[in-house]
Amino acid sequence: MPRIISIEDDAILSLDECVDRLRDTGFDPRDEDSLAHAALQLRRLGNDRAFLGDMLVSELAARHREYGRPDNYGPQCVVLSAPGAGFFLRANMWPAAQDHMLKASGGGSFSLGLPHDHNFSFLTLGYFGPGSWSDYYTYDYETVAGWSGEPVDLRFEERARLEEGKIMLYRAHRDVHLQLPADSLSVSINIMHTHGAQGWLDQYRFDVENKQVGGIVSGGASEAWLRIAVGLGGEEAIDLAHRFAARHPSDRMRLTALDALASIAPDDATRDTLWRGAESGGSVLIAREATARREALTG
Ligand SMILES: [Fe+2]
């Protein structure tokens, strides 16, 4: 399960001070000194009991007219700092089962009930409320190719919650959690690790009942753009998809290119030929997905 970091400190940092201190050193969770430094700044930011409420009220008052922070997560998440120096800060709201927004939108809108790992490490602090619950598992990323239905040695560790004041390090590609509603509305604050290769490293959802990979959930904009460009039928897009399908360093992008080409194939026989070739392309992920695509054609 995520590593619990015990650190006590009574000092209070404003959000800007916290960001400045983290920017001065950068954030690398693989480095123990960097990790300890970041956890201390997070503890001190958490000691400011007013900053988040004040910020939300001021944003609401301004009706977002001066909202300059990047925020692409939706209403559950407030991005607190722009990415830089290997990190960004965010706050997450975790609704309770009885909250109207959860009843109205369903758990999927809040990443609840969806077992997953992360393709980034992050520090999290229980900032407000009793904290959301998670069932925690671990697995070994290096043993997984990532095809849907692939068996995984998923080891259950415990059910725990992120109580107010608790700091945990979620380890990229190792910790898996199935998040459950908080007992009442709760908020966590995260220091998210960012690095250039992150987008190409896969994040999975899991079937914890059957101990299988459910699928890859970390598809990026490049994949969506390729699918759209090929769907629009441009010759260059189709040529690019052929080249990506054959040689792209990311198996996920190769599979996306194959899916794009299959989507514009004139008939199932052509699709079958495409996927049959992919079965012997040298990638376990692509081969297994290609077989599943072929079975879906014939089934
Ligand atoms: Fe998560």
Coordinates of C-alpha atoms in Angstrom, one line a residue, residues 8 11 37 39 41 45 49 58 61 67-68 90 95 104 113 129 145-147 156 183 231 272:
E8 CA 5.2 16.5 12.5
A11 CA 4.8 25.8 10.9
H37 CA 11.5 18.1 1.9
A39 CA 6.4 16.1 2.6
Q41 CA 6.1 21.6 2.8
L45 CA 0.6 23.9 3.7
R49 CA -6.6 25.7 7.5
S58 CA -12.6 34.2 -4.2
A61 CA -16.8 35.6 -6.4
Y67 CA -8.8 32.2 -13.4
G68 CA -5.3 31.7 -14.7
R90 CA -3.9 20.0 -6.6
P95 CA -18.0 13.1 -1.8
A104 CA -26.6 12.3 -9.4
G113 CA -15.1 2.0 -7.6
G129 CA -13.0 15.5 6.6
A145 CA 2.2 -6.3 -20.8
G146 CA -1.1 -4.6 -20.4
W147 CA -3.6 -6.5 -22.5
F156 CA -4.5 -7.1 -1.4
D183 CA -18.1 8.9 5.3
G231 CA -11.3 8.9 -39.4
D272 CA -8.9 -9.7 -40.1

